[in-house]
Coordinates of C-alpha atoms and ligand atoms in Angstrom, one line a residue:
X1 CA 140.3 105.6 120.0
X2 CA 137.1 104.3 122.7
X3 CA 134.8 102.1 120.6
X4 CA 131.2 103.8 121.3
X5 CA 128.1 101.6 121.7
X6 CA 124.9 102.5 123.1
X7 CA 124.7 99.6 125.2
X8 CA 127.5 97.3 126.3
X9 CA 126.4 94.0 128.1
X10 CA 130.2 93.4 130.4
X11 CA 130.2 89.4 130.3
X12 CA 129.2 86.9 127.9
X13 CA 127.2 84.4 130.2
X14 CA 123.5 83.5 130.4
X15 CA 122.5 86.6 131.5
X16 CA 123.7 88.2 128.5
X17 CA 122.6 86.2 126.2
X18 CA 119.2 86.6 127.3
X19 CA 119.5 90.2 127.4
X20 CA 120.6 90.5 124.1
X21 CA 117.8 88.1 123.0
X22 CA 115.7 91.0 124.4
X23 CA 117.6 93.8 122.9
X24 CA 116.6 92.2 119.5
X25 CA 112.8 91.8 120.4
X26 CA 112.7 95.5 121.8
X27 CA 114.1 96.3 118.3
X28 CA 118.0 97.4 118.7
X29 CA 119.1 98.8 116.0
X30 CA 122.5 97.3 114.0
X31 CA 125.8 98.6 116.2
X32 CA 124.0 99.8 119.1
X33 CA 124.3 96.9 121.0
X34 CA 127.7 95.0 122.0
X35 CA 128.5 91.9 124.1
X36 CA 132.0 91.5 126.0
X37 CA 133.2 88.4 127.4
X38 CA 136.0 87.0 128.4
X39 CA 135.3 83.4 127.1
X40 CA 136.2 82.3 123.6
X41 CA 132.2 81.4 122.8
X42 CA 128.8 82.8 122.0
X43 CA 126.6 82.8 125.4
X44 CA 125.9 79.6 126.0
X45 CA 123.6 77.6 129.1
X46 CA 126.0 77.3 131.6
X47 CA 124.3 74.3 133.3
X48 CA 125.2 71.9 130.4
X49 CA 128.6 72.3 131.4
X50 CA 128.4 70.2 134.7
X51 CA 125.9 67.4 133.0
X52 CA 125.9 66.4 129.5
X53 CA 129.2 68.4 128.7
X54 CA 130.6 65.4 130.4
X55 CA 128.8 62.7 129.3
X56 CA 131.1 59.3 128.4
X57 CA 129.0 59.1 125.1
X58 CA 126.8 61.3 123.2
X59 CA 128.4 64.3 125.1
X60 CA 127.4 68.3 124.4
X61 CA 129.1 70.2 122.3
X62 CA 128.7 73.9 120.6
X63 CA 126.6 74.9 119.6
X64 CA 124.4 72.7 120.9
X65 CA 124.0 74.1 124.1
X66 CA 124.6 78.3 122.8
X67 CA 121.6 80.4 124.6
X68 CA 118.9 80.3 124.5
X69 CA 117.7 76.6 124.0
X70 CA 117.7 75.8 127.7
X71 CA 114.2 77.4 128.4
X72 CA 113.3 76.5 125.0
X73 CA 113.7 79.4 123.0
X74 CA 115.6 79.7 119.6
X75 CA 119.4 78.8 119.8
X76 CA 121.6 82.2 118.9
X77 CA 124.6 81.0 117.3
X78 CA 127.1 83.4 116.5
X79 CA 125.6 84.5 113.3
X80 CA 122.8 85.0 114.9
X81 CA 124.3 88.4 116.6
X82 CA 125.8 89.1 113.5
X83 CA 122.7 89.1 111.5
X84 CA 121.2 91.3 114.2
X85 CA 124.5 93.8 114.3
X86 CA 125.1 93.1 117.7
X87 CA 128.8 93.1 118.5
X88 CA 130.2 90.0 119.9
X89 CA 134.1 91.3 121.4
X90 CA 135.2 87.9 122.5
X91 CA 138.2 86.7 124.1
X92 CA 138.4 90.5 125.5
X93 CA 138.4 90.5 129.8
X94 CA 137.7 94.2 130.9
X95 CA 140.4 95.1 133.6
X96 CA 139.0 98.6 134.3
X97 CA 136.0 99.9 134.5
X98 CA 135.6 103.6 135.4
X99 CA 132.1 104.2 135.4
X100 CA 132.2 107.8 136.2
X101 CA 133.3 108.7 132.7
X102 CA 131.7 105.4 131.3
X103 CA 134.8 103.7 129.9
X104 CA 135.6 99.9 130.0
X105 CA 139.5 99.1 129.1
X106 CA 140.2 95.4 128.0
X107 CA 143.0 93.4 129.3
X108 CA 145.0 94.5 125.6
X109 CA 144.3 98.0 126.6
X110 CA 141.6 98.5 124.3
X111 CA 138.6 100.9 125.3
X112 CA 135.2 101.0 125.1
X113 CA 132.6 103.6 126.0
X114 CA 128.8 103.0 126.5
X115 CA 125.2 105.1 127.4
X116 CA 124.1 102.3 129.1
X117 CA 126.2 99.8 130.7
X118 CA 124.7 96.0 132.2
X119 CA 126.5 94.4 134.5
X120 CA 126.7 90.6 133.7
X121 CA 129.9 89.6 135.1
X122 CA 128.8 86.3 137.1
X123 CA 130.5 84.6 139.4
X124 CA 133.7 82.7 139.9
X125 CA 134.9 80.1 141.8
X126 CA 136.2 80.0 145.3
X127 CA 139.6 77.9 145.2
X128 CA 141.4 76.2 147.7
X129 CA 144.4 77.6 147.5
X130 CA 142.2 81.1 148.6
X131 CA 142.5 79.5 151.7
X132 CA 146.5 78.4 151.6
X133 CA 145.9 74.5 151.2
X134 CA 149.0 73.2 150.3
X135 CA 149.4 71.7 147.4
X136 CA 146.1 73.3 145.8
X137 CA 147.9 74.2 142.5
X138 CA 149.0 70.6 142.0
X139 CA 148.0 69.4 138.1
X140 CA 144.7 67.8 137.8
X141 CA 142.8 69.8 140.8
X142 CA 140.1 71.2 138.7
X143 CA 137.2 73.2 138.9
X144 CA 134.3 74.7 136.8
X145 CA 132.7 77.7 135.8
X146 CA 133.5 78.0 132.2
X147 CA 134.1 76.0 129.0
X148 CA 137.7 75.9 129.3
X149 CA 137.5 74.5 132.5
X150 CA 135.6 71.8 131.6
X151 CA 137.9 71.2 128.4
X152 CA 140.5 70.6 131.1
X153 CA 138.1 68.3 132.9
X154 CA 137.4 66.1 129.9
X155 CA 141.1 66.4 129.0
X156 CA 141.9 64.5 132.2
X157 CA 138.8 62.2 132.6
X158 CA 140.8 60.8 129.2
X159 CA 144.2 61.2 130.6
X160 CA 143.3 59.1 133.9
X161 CA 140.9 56.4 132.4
X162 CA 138.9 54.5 134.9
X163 CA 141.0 56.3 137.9
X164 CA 140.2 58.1 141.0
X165 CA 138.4 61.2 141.8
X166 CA 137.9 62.8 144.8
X167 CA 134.9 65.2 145.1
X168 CA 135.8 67.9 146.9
X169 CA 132.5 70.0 148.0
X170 CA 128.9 68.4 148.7
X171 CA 127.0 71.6 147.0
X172 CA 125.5 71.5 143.7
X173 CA 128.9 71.6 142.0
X174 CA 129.6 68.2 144.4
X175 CA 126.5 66.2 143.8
X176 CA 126.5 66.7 140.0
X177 CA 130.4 65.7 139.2
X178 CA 130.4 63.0 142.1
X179 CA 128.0 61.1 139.7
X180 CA 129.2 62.4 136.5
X181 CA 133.0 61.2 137.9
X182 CA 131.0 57.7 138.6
X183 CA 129.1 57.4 134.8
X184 CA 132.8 58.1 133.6
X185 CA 133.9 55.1 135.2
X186 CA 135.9 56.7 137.7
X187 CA 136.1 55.3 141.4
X188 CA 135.0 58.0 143.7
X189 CA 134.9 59.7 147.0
X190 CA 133.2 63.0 148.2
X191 CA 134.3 64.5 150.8
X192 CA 132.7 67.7 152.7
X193 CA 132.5 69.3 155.8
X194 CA 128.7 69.3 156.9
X195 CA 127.0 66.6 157.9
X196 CA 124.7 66.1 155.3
X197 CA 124.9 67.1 151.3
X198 CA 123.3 70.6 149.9
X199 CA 123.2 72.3 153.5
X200 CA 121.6 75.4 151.7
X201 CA 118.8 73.7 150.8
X202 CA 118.2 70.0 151.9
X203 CA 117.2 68.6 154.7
X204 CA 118.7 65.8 156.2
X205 CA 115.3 63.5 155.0
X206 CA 116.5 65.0 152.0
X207 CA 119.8 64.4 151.9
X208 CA 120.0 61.0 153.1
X209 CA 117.8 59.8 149.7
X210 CA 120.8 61.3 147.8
X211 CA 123.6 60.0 149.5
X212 CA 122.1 56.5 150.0
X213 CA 121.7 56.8 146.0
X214 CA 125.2 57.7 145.6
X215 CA 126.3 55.2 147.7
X216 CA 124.3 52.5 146.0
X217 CA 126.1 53.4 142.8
X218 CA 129.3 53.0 144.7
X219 CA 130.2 56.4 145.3
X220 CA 131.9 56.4 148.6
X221 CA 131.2 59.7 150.6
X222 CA 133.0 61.3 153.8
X223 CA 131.9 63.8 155.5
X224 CA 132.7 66.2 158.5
X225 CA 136.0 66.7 157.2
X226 CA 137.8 68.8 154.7
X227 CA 140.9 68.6 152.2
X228 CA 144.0 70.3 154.3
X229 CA 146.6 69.5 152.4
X230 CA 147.4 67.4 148.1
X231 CA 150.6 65.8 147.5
X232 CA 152.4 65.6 144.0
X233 CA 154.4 63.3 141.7
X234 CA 157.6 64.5 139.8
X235 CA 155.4 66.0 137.4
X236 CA 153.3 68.4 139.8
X237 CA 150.4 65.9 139.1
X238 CA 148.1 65.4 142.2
X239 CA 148.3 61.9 143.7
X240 CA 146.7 61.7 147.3
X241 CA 144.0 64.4 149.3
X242 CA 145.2 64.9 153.1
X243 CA 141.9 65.1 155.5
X244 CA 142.0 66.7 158.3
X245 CA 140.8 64.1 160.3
X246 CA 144.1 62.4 159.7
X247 CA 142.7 60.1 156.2
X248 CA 144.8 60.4 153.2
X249 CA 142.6 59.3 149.4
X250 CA 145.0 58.8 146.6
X251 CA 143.5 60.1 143.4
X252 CA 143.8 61.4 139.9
X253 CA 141.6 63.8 139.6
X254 CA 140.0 65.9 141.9
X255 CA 137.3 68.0 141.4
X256 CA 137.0 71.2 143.6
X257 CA 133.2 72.9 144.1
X258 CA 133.6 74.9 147.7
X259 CA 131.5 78.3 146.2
X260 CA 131.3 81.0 143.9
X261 CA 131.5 84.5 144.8
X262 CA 129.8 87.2 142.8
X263 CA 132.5 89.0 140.3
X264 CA 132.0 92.6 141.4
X265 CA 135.6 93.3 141.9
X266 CA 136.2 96.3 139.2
X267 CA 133.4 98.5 140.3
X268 CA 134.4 98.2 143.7
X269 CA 134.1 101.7 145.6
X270 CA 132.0 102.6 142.6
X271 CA 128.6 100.9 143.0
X272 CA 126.3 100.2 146.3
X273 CA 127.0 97.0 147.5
X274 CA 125.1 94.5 149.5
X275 CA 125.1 90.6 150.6
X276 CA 128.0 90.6 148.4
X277 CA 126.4 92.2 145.0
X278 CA 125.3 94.9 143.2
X279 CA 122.6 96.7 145.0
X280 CA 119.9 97.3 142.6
X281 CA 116.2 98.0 142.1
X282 CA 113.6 96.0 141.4
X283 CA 114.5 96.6 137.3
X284 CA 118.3 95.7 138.5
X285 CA 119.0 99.3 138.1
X286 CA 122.4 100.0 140.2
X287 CA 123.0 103.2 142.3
X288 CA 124.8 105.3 139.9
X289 CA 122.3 106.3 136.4
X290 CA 122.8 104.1 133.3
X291 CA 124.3 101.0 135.2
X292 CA 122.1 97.9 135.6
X293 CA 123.4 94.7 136.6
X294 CA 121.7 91.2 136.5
X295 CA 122.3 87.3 136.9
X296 CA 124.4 86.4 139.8
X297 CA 126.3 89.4 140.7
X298 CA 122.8 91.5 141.3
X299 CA 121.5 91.9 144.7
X300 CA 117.6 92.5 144.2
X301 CA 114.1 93.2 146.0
X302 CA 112.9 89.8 146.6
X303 CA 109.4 91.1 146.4
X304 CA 108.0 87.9 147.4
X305 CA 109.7 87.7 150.9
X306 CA 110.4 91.5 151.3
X307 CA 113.9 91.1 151.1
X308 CA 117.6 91.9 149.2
X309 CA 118.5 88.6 147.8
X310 CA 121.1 87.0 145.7
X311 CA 120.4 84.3 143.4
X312 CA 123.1 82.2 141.6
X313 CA 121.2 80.2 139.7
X314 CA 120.4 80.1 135.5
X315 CA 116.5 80.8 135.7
X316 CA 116.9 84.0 137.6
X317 CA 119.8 85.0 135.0
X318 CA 117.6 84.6 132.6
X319 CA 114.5 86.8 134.2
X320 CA 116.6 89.4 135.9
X321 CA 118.3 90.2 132.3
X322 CA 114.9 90.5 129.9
X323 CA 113.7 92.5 132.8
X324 CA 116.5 94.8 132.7
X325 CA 116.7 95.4 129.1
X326 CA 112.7 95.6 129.2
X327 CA 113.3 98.4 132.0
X328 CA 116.0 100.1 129.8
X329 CA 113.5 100.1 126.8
X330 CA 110.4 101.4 128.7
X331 CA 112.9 104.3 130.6
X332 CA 113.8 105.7 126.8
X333 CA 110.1 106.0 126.2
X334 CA 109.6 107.2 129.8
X335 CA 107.5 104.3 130.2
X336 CA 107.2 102.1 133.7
X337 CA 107.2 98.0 133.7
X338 CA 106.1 96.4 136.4
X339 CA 108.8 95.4 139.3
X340 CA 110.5 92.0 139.6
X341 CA 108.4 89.7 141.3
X342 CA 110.6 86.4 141.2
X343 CA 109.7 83.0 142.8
X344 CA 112.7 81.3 143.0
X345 CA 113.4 78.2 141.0
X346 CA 116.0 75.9 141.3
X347 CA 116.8 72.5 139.7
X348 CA 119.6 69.9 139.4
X349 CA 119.8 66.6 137.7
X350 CA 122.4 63.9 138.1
X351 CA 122.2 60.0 137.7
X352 CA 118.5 59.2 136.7
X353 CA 117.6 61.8 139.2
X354 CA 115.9 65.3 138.4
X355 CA 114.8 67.6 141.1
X356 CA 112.5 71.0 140.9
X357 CA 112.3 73.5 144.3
X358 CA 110.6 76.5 144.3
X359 CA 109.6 79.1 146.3
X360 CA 112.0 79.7 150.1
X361 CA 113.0 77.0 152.8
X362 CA 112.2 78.4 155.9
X363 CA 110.6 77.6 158.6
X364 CA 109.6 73.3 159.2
X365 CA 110.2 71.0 156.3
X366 CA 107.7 67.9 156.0
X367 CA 108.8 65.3 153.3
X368 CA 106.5 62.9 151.7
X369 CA 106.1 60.0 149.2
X370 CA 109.0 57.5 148.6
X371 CA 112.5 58.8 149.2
X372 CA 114.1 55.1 150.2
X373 CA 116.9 55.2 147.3
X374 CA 116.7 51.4 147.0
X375 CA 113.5 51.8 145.4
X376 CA 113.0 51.2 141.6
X377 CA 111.1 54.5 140.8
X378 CA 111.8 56.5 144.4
X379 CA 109.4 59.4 143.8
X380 CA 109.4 62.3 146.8
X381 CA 108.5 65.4 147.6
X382 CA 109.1 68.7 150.8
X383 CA 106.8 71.4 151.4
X384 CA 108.4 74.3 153.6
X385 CA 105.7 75.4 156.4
X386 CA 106.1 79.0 157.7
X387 CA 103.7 81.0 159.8
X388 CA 100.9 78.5 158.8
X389 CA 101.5 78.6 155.3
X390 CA 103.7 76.7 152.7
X391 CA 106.3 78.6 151.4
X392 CA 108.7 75.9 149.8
X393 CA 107.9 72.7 147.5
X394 CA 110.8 70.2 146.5
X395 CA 109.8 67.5 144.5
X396 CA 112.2 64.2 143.0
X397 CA 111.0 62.8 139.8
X398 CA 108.1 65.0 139.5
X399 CA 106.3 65.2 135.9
X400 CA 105.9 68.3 134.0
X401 CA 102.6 69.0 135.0
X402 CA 103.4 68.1 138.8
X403 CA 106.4 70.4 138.9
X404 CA 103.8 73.0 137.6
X405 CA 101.6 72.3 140.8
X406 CA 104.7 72.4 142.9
X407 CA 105.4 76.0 141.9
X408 CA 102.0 77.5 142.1
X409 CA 102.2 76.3 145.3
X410 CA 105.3 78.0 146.7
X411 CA 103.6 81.0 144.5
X412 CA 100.5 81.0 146.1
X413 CA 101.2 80.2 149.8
X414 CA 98.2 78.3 150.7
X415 CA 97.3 77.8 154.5
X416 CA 98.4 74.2 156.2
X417 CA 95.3 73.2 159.0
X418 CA 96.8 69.9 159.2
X419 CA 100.5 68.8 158.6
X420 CA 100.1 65.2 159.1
X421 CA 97.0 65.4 156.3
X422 CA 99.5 67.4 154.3
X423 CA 102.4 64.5 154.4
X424 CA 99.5 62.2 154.0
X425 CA 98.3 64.3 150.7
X426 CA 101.8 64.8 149.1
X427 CA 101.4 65.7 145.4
X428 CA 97.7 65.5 145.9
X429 CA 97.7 68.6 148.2
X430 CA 99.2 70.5 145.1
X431 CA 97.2 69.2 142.6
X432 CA 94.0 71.0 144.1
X433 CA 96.1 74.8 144.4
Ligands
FDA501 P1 127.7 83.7 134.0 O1 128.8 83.1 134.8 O2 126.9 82.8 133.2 O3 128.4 84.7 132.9 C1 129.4 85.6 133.3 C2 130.2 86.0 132.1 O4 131.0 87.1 132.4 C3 131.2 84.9 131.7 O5 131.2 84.7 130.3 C4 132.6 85.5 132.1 O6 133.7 85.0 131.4 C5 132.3 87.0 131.9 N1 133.2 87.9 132.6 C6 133.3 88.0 133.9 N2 134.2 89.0 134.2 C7 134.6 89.5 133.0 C8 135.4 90.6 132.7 N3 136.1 91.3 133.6 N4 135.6 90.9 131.4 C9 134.9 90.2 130.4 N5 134.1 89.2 130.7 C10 133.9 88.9 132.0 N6 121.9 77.0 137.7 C11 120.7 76.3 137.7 O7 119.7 76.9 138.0 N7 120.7 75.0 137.3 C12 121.8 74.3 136.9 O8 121.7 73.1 136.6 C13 123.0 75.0 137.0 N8 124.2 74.3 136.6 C14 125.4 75.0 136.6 C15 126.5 74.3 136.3 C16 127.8 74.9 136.3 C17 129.0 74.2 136.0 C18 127.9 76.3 136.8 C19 129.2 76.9 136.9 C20 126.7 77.0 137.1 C21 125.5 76.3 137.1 N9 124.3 77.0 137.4 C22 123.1 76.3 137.4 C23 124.3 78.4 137.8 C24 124.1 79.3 136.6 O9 124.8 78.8 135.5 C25 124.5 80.7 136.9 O10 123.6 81.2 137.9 C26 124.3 81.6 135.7 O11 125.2 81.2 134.7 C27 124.6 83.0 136.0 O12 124.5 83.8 134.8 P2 125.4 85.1 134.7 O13 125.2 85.6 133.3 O14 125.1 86.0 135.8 O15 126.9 84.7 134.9
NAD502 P1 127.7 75.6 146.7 O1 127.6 76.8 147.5 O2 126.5 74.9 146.1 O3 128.4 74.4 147.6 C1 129.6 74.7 148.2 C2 129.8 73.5 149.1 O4 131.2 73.5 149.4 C3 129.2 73.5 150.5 O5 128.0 72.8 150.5 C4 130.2 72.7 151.3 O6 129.8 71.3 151.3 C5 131.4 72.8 150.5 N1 132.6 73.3 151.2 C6 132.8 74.6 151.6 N2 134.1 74.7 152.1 C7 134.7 73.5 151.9 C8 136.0 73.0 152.1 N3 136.9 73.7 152.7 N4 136.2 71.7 151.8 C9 135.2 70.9 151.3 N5 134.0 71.3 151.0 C10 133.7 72.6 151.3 O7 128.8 75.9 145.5 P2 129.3 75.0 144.3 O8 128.7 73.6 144.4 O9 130.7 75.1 144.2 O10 128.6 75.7 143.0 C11 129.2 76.9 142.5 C12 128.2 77.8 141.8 O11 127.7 77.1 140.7 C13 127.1 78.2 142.7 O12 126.7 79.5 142.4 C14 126.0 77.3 142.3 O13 124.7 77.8 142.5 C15 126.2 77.1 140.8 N6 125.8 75.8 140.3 C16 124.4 75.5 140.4 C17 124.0 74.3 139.9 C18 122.5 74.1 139.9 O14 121.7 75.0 140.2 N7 122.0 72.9 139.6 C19 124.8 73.4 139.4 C20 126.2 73.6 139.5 C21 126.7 74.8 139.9

């Protein structure tokens, strides 16, 4: 017999956790609500997982890191859901999803059936052996999305002590394992095929701060090139990366981050589609009644820049599911919320470094302040001009308070008269928004 909830959150990420947090503020009642993942855990902040979860010393663990303690809220360990009768079905990966007649069957066959169904599936990871490189499925070529896979990372940083990694991948996934690879002691190379790190969002001013800071902490970088081909030992272990401009790296481990791709696969033919998500509204409503979908798989109004986006980062997983669940809540009451107005917001952190961006990089980039990475404190900063107006602020080592101006900026969209007063001004142009 279909286990009946009211509401069933499908995926046990970020996204849901903060939806459920929600759920339990808009007052959900014990058994209404359940959560089904495919991971072993409780929600937890994904992030942690490519930074401290890898730490040499002092690493992360659970629950440590279980939502919702990266924006600062209360953590919600497991008995936290159980207190508040929400139904955590772990270790349960839905295969089927008819959402015509509103049932969800697990991987053992078991079914569920809902009123109100979010959408928090996520995304995965694009793998090299998607695209037929041989070798990919050699032992020790590792990538990471979820706990397990960073157990397997951390399983082999032991197994091959002080060895070699190759990076494979200069994205976000690239920049933060090339220097977590490094503070494990690992000698290492990234290799990509742009010609400067973080194409989605640096510049090259940008970029060449990071990469002259990995290479002054001896991380070796090529670029222009990609991985074509892995060769094995007699155990299917991975000893050596084939370029394909003809370079062959031995290594140990290597570390794959090429994309993700937005997990929409079981309500295919079902849903609306678009830029590779779930079409929704601006309260991540999709376009069949009682579905909502939110995190990375949702493709949204942008109401800022008039446009469908899709965001894969943890601050808009966070937003787009309390709004949801808000917009639920407020639909049962026949209420109206107000729409989704996001400013984007992204951050990384790796070595001593810690960057903020908000807002959209369009249009011409100016940088400003010190970005030469041989300086002791390099402190710098990137406003986005479009039309006139900033639209974008980057800023590297900013303060609390200066990442604060940063964002009102790319919020507000004040008029530039003069760019070379603007570089001039740097943080100081901010601090009078
Ligand atoms: P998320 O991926 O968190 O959760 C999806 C869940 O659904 C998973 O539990 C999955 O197992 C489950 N699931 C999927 N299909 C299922 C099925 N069929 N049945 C059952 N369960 C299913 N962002 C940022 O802004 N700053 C940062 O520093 C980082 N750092 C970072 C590090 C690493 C290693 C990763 C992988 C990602 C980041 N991100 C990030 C991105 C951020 O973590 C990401 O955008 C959010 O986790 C998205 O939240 P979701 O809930 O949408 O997906
Ligand atoms: P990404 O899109 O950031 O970067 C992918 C990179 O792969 C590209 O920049 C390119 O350099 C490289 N690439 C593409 N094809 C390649 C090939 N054949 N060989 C070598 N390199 C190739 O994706 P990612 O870094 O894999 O991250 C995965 C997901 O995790 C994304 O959704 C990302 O937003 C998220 N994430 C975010 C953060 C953060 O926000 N700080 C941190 C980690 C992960």
């Amino acid at each position: 017999m279909a286990k009946h909830f009211k509401y069933v959150i499908l995926g046990g990420g970020v996204a849901a956790g903060y939806a459920a947090r929600e759920f339990a503020k808009q007052g959900v009642k014990p058994g209404e609500l359940a959560i089904i993942s495919k991971e072993a855990v409780a929600p937890y902040e994904r992030p942690a997982l490519s930074k401290a979860y890898l730490f040499p010393e002092g690493a992360a663990r659970l629950p440590g890191f279980h939502v919702c303690v990266g924006s600062g809220g209360e953590r919600l360990l497991p008995t936290w859901y159980t207190e508040k009768g929400i139904e955590l079905l772990l270790s349960t990966e839905v295969v089927k999803a008819d959402l015509a007649s509103k049932i969800l069957t697990s991987a053992a066959g078991a079914t569920f059936t809902y009123d109100t169904l979010i959408i928090a599936t996520g995304s995965t990871v694009i793998k090299l052996s998607d695209f037929g490189v041989q070798g990919a499925n050699s032992n020790n070529i590792l990538y990471l999305r979820e706990i397990d896979d960073a157990d397997k990372l951390v399983a082999a940083i032991q197994a091959k002590k002080n060895g070699k990694a190759v990076v494979v991948g200069g994205g976000y996934i690239g920049l933060e394992l090339g220097a977590i690879m490094k503070i494990n002691n690992f000698d290492v190379t990234m290799v990509y095929p742009e010609p400067w790190c973080m194409p989605r969002l640096f510049t090259p001013d940008i970029a060449s701060f990071y990469e002259g800071y990995y290479a002054n902490k001896g991380v070796k970088i090529i670029k222009g090139t990609v991985a074509v081909g892995f060769d094995s030992d007699a155990n299917g272990d991975v000893t050596a990366v084939k370029l394909k401009d003809g370079r062959v790296l031995d290594a140990d481990i290597v570390v794959v981050g090429v994309g993700a791709k937005p997990l929409t696969t079981l309500f295919k033919g079902q849903l609306e589609e678009e830029k590779g998500g779930i079409k929704t509204d601006s309260y991540f409503k999709a376009s069949i009644p009682d579905v909502y979908a939110v995190g990375d798989v949702a493709t949204f109004p942008m109401k800022m820049y008039n446009e469908m986006r899709r965001v894969e980062h943890v601050d808009h997983a966070r937003k787009s599911a309390e709004q949801a669940v808000k917009a639920i809540k407020a639909s049962e009451e026949a209420k109206l919320i107000e729409e989704y107005d996001y400013l984007p917001f992204f951050y990384s952190r790796s070595f001593d470094l810690s960057w903020q961006f908000y807002g959209d990089n369009v249009g011409d980039a100016v940088i400003f302040g010190d970005n030469d990475p041989a300086s002791a404190k390099p402190k710098f900063g990137a406003y986005w001009i479009k039309d006139g107006k900033v639209v974008g602020a980057f800023l590297e080592a900013g303060s609390p308070e200066e990442n604060k101006a940063i964002a009102k900026v790319a919020k507000v969209q004040p008029a530039v008269k003069d760019i070379e007063l603007l570089k001039k001004e740097g943080l100081v142009f901010a601090s009078k928004i």
